[in-house]
JSON list of C-alpha atoms in Angstrom, two decimals:
[
{"chain": "A", "resi": 85, "resn": "THR", "atom": "CA", "xyz": [8.38, 7.54, -2.09]},
{"chain": "A", "resi": 86, "resn": "PHE", "atom": "CA", "xyz": [7.85, 7.85, -5.83]},
{"chain": "A", "resi": 87, "resn": "GLN", "atom": "CA", "xyz": [10.50, 9.68, -7.86]},
{"chain": "A", "resi": 88, "resn": "ASN", "atom": "CA", "xyz": [12.04, 10.80, -4.54]},
{"chain": "A", "resi": 89, "resn": "GLN", "atom": "CA", "xyz": [8.78, 12.43, -3.38]},
{"chain": "A", "resi": 90, "resn": "PRO", "atom": "CA", "xyz": [6.33, 11.26, -0.69]},
{"chain": "A", "resi": 91, "resn": "CYS", "atom": "CA", "xyz": [3.19, 9.51, -1.94]},
{"chain": "A", "resi": 92, "resn": "ASN", "atom": "CA", "xyz": [0.50, 11.40, -0.04]},
{"chain": "A", "resi": 93, "resn": "GLY", "atom": "CA", "xyz": [-2.78, 9.46, 0.05]},
{"chain": "A", "resi": 94, "resn": "ALA", "atom": "CA", "xyz": [-1.54, 6.12, -1.33]},
{"chain": "A", "resi": 95, "resn": "LEU", "atom": "CA", "xyz": [-3.32, 2.98, -0.12]},
{"chain": "A", "resi": 96, "resn": "VAL", "atom": "CA", "xyz": [-0.89, 0.39, 1.30]},
{"chain": "A", "resi": 97, "resn": "VAL", "atom": "CA", "xyz": [-2.12, -3.18, 1.89]},
{"chain": "A", "resi": 98, "resn": "PHE", "atom": "CA", "xyz": [-0.16, -6.09, 3.35]},
{"chain": "A", "resi": 99, "resn": "HIS", "atom": "CA", "xyz": [-1.41, -9.46, 1.99]},
{"chain": "A", "resi": 100, "resn": "PRO", "atom": "CA", "xyz": [-0.42, -12.51, 4.12]},
{"chain": "A", "resi": 101, "resn": "LEU", "atom": "CA", "xyz": [1.72, -14.99, 2.15]},
{"chain": "A", "resi": 102, "resn": "ALA", "atom": "CA", "xyz": [1.67, -17.96, 4.55]},
{"chain": "A", "resi": 103, "resn": "ALA", "atom": "CA", "xyz": [-0.45, -20.93, 3.50]},
{"chain": "A", "resi": 104, "resn": "GLY", "atom": "CA", "xyz": [-3.80, -20.88, 5.25]},
{"chain": "A", "resi": 105, "resn": "ARG", "atom": "CA", "xyz": [-3.66, -17.13, 5.97]},
{"chain": "A", "resi": 106, "resn": "GLU", "atom": "CA", "xyz": [-5.10, -15.94, 2.64]},
{"chain": "A", "resi": 107, "resn": "ASN", "atom": "CA", "xyz": [-8.43, -15.04, 4.28]},
{"chain": "A", "resi": 108, "resn": "ASP", "atom": "CA", "xyz": [-6.94, -13.36, 7.36]},
{"chain": "A", "resi": 109, "resn": "PRO", "atom": "CA", "xyz": [-7.61, -9.63, 7.78]},
{"chain": "A", "resi": 110, "resn": "LYS", "atom": "CA", "xyz": [-5.24, -7.56, 5.68]},
{"chain": "A", "resi": 111, "resn": "PRO", "atom": "CA", "xyz": [-3.27, -4.79, 7.40]},
{"chain": "A", "resi": 112, "resn": "VAL", "atom": "CA", "xyz": [-3.99, -1.54, 5.59]},
{"chain": "A", "resi": 113, "resn": "GLY", "atom": "CA", "xyz": [-2.92, 2.10, 5.81]},
{"chain": "A", "resi": 114, "resn": "THR", "atom": "CA", "xyz": [-3.05, 5.34, 3.85]},
{"chain": "A", "resi": 115, "resn": "THR", "atom": "CA", "xyz": [0.11, 7.41, 3.51]},
{"chain": "A", "resi": 116, "resn": "ARG", "atom": "CA", "xyz": [0.35, 10.84, 5.10]},
{"chain": "A", "resi": 117, "resn": "ASP", "atom": "CA", "xyz": [1.80, 14.04, 3.59]},
{"chain": "A", "resi": 118, "resn": "ASP", "atom": "CA", "xyz": [5.33, 12.87, 4.46]},
{"chain": "A", "resi": 119, "resn": "GLY", "atom": "CA", "xyz": [4.78, 9.44, 2.86]},
{"chain": "A", "resi": 120, "resn": "THR", "atom": "CA", "xyz": [4.61, 7.52, 6.14]},
{"chain": "A", "resi": 121, "resn": "ASN", "atom": "CA", "xyz": [1.70, 5.40, 7.33]},
{"chain": "A", "resi": 122, "resn": "SER", "atom": "CA", "xyz": [0.62, 3.17, 10.18]},
{"chain": "A", "resi": 123, "resn": "LEU", "atom": "CA", "xyz": [-1.07, -0.11, 9.43]},
{"chain": "A", "resi": 124, "resn": "THR", "atom": "CA", "xyz": [-4.41, -1.12, 10.87]},
{"chain": "A", "resi": 125, "resn": "THR", "atom": "CA", "xyz": [-5.45, -4.77, 11.11]},
{"chain": "A", "resi": 126, "resn": "PHE", "atom": "CA", "xyz": [-8.00, -5.10, 13.93]},
{"chain": "A", "resi": 127, "resn": "ALA", "atom": "CA", "xyz": [-7.92, -1.68, 15.65]},
{"chain": "A", "resi": 128, "resn": "GLU", "atom": "CA", "xyz": [-6.64, 1.68, 14.43]},
{"chain": "A", "resi": 129, "resn": "ASP", "atom": "CA", "xyz": [-2.84, 1.79, 14.08]},
{"chain": "A", "resi": 130, "resn": "ASP", "atom": "CA", "xyz": [-2.33, -1.63, 15.70]},
{"chain": "A", "resi": 131, "resn": "GLY", "atom": "CA", "xyz": [0.14, -2.69, 13.00]},
{"chain": "A", "resi": 132, "resn": "ALA", "atom": "CA", "xyz": [0.40, -6.09, 11.34]},
{"chain": "A", "resi": 133, "resn": "PRO", "atom": "CA", "xyz": [0.73, -9.58, 12.83]},
{"chain": "A", "resi": 134, "resn": "GLU", "atom": "CA", "xyz": [4.08, -11.32, 12.45]},
{"chain": "A", "resi": 135, "resn": "GLY", "atom": "CA", "xyz": [4.67, -12.94, 9.10]},
{"chain": "A", "resi": 136, "resn": "GLU", "atom": "CA", "xyz": [5.57, -12.56, 5.44]},
{"chain": "A", "resi": 137, "resn": "TYR", "atom": "CA", "xyz": [3.50, -10.26, 3.25]},
{"chain": "A", "resi": 138, "resn": "ALA", "atom": "CA", "xyz": [3.04, -9.25, -0.35]},
{"chain": "A", "resi": 139, "resn": "VAL", "atom": "CA", "xyz": [2.65, -5.47, -0.33]},
{"chain": "A", "resi": 140, "resn": "THR", "atom": "CA", "xyz": [0.41, -3.57, -2.71]},
{"chain": "A", "resi": 141, "resn": "ILE", "atom": "CA", "xyz": [0.39, 0.20, -3.11]},
{"chain": "A", "resi": 142, "resn": "VAL", "atom": "CA", "xyz": [-2.19, 2.09, -5.16]},
{"chain": "A", "resi": 143, "resn": "TRP", "atom": "CA", "xyz": [-1.96, 5.88, -5.37]},
{"chain": "A", "resi": 144, "resn": "ASN", "atom": "CA", "xyz": [-5.21, 7.13, -6.81]},
{"chain": "A", "resi": 145, "resn": "VAL", "atom": "CA", "xyz": [-5.21, 10.74, -7.99]},
{"chain": "A", "resi": 146, "resn": "LYS", "atom": "CA", "xyz": [-7.62, 12.73, -10.11]},
{"chain": "A", "resi": 147, "resn": "ASN", "atom": "CA", "xyz": [-7.18, 11.96, -13.78]},
{"chain": "A", "resi": 148, "resn": "PRO", "atom": "CA", "xyz": [-6.45, 15.32, -15.46]},
{"chain": "A", "resi": 149, "resn": "LYS", "atom": "CA", "xyz": [-8.00, 14.02, -18.72]},
{"chain": "A", "resi": 150, "resn": "VAL", "atom": "CA", "xyz": [-11.42, 13.46, -17.12]},
{"chain": "A", "resi": 151, "resn": "LYS", "atom": "CA", "xyz": [-13.53, 16.57, -16.49]},
{"chain": "A", "resi": 152, "resn": "PHE", "atom": "CA", "xyz": [-16.48, 14.77, -14.85]},
{"chain": "A", "resi": 153, "resn": "SER", "atom": "CA", "xyz": [-17.31, 11.16, -14.13]},
{"chain": "A", "resi": 154, "resn": "LEU", "atom": "CA", "xyz": [-20.03, 9.27, -12.32]},
{"chain": "A", "resi": 155, "resn": "GLY", "atom": "CA", "xyz": [-18.81, 5.91, -13.63]},
{"chain": "A", "resi": 156, "resn": "GLU", "atom": "CA", "xyz": [-16.49, 3.33, -12.16]},
{"chain": "A", "resi": 157, "resn": "GLY", "atom": "CA", "xyz": [-13.27, 4.90, -10.91]},
{"chain": "A", "resi": 158, "resn": "GLY", "atom": "CA", "xyz": [-14.86, 8.33, -10.61]},
{"chain": "A", "resi": 159, "resn": "GLY", "atom": "CA", "xyz": [-12.26, 10.00, -12.83]},
{"chain": "A", "resi": 160, "resn": "MET", "atom": "CA", "xyz": [-9.38, 8.69, -10.72]},
{"chain": "A", "resi": 161, "resn": "MET", "atom": "CA", "xyz": [-6.21, 6.95, -11.90]},
{"chain": "A", "resi": 162, "resn": "ASP", "atom": "CA", "xyz": [-3.39, 5.09, -10.20]},
{"chain": "A", "resi": 163, "resn": "LYS", "atom": "CA", "xyz": [-0.40, 7.40, -10.45]},
{"chain": "A", "resi": 164, "resn": "LEU", "atom": "CA", "xyz": [1.80, 4.29, -10.21]},
{"chain": "A", "resi": 165, "resn": "GLY", "atom": "CA", "xyz": [0.19, 2.78, -13.32]},
{"chain": "A", "resi": 166, "resn": "GLY", "atom": "CA", "xyz": [-1.00, -0.33, -11.48]},
{"chain": "A", "resi": 167, "resn": "ARG", "atom": "CA", "xyz": [2.58, -1.67, -11.20]},
{"chain": "A", "resi": 168, "resn": "TYR", "atom": "CA", "xyz": [2.32, -2.21, -7.44]},
{"chain": "A", "resi": 169, "resn": "GLY", "atom": "CA", "xyz": [-1.35, -3.18, -7.18]},
{"chain": "A", "resi": 170, "resn": "ASN", "atom": "CA", "xyz": [-1.41, -6.92, -7.90]},
{"chain": "A", "resi": 171, "resn": "PRO", "atom": "CA", "xyz": [-1.05, -9.10, -4.77]},
{"chain": "A", "resi": 172, "resn": "LYS", "atom": "CA", "xyz": [-0.77, -12.26, -6.92]},
{"chain": "A", "resi": 173, "resn": "GLN", "atom": "CA", "xyz": [2.38, -10.88, -8.63]},
{"chain": "A", "resi": 174, "resn": "PRO", "atom": "CA", "xyz": [3.83, -8.56, -5.99]},
{"chain": "A", "resi": 175, "resn": "LEU", "atom": "CA", "xyz": [6.82, -6.39, -6.72]},
{"chain": "A", "resi": 176, "resn": "LEU", "atom": "CA", "xyz": [7.09, -5.57, -3.01]},
{"chain": "A", "resi": 177, "resn": "LYS", "atom": "CA", "xyz": [7.31, -7.86, 0.01]},
{"chain": "A", "resi": 178, "resn": "ALA", "atom": "CA", "xyz": [7.76, -7.27, 3.73]},
{"chain": "A", "resi": 179, "resn": "THR", "atom": "CA", "xyz": [8.48, -9.33, 6.82]},
{"chain": "A", "resi": 180, "resn": "ILE", "atom": "CA", "xyz": [6.96, -8.36, 10.16]},
{"chain": "A", "resi": 181, "resn": "THR", "atom": "CA", "xyz": [8.78, -9.64, 13.26]},
{"chain": "A", "resi": 182, "resn": "ALA", "atom": "CA", "xyz": [8.01, -9.49, 16.97]},
{"chain": "A", "resi": 183, "resn": "GLN", "atom": "CA", "xyz": [10.53, -6.69, 17.47]},
{"chain": "A", "resi": 184, "resn": "GLU", "atom": "CA", "xyz": [9.27, -3.17, 18.10]},
{"chain": "A", "resi": 185, "resn": "ASN", "atom": "CA", "xyz": [9.07, -0.54, 15.36]},
{"chain": "A", "resi": 186, "resn": "ASN", "atom": "CA", "xyz": [9.02, -2.61, 12.19]},
{"chain": "A", "resi": 187, "resn": "THR", "atom": "CA", "xyz": [9.57, -0.13, 9.38]},
{"chain": "A", "resi": 188, "resn": "HIS", "atom": "CA", "xyz": [9.69, -0.68, 5.64]},
{"chain": "A", "resi": 189, "resn": "ASP", "atom": "CA", "xyz": [10.73, 1.91, 3.08]},
{"chain": "A", "resi": 190, "resn": "PHE", "atom": "CA", "xyz": [9.50, 1.44, -0.47]},
{"chain": "A", "resi": 191, "resn": "ASP", "atom": "CA", "xyz": [11.14, 3.56, -3.19]},
{"chain": "A", "resi": 192, "resn": "LEU", "atom": "CA", "xyz": [8.74, 3.21, -6.11]},
{"chain": "A", "resi": 193, "resn": "LYS", "atom": "CA", "xyz": [9.86, 3.72, -9.69]}
]
């Protein structure tokens, strides 16, 4: 959620933190209308392997100041201002365990 509202269409990526796992596939998902998502690593909605992750979230929306753009970014902007998009300096982290139904709620400011 962002300002107590679901982030519909935000890209969520889990970046492995364990040494030697930097080049592993990154679990990724896009949030639904209600703000939830399911991660995909190898097959659709298969979740994420066990481990520690830096979490990035980028919520690209149309920039109201751009009428038309063919250039880089296509007139889009990160509604979160890039605050949650740097995996090298993550503001969000998550741990995935072997238990069923790992869930993580991120209340973005």
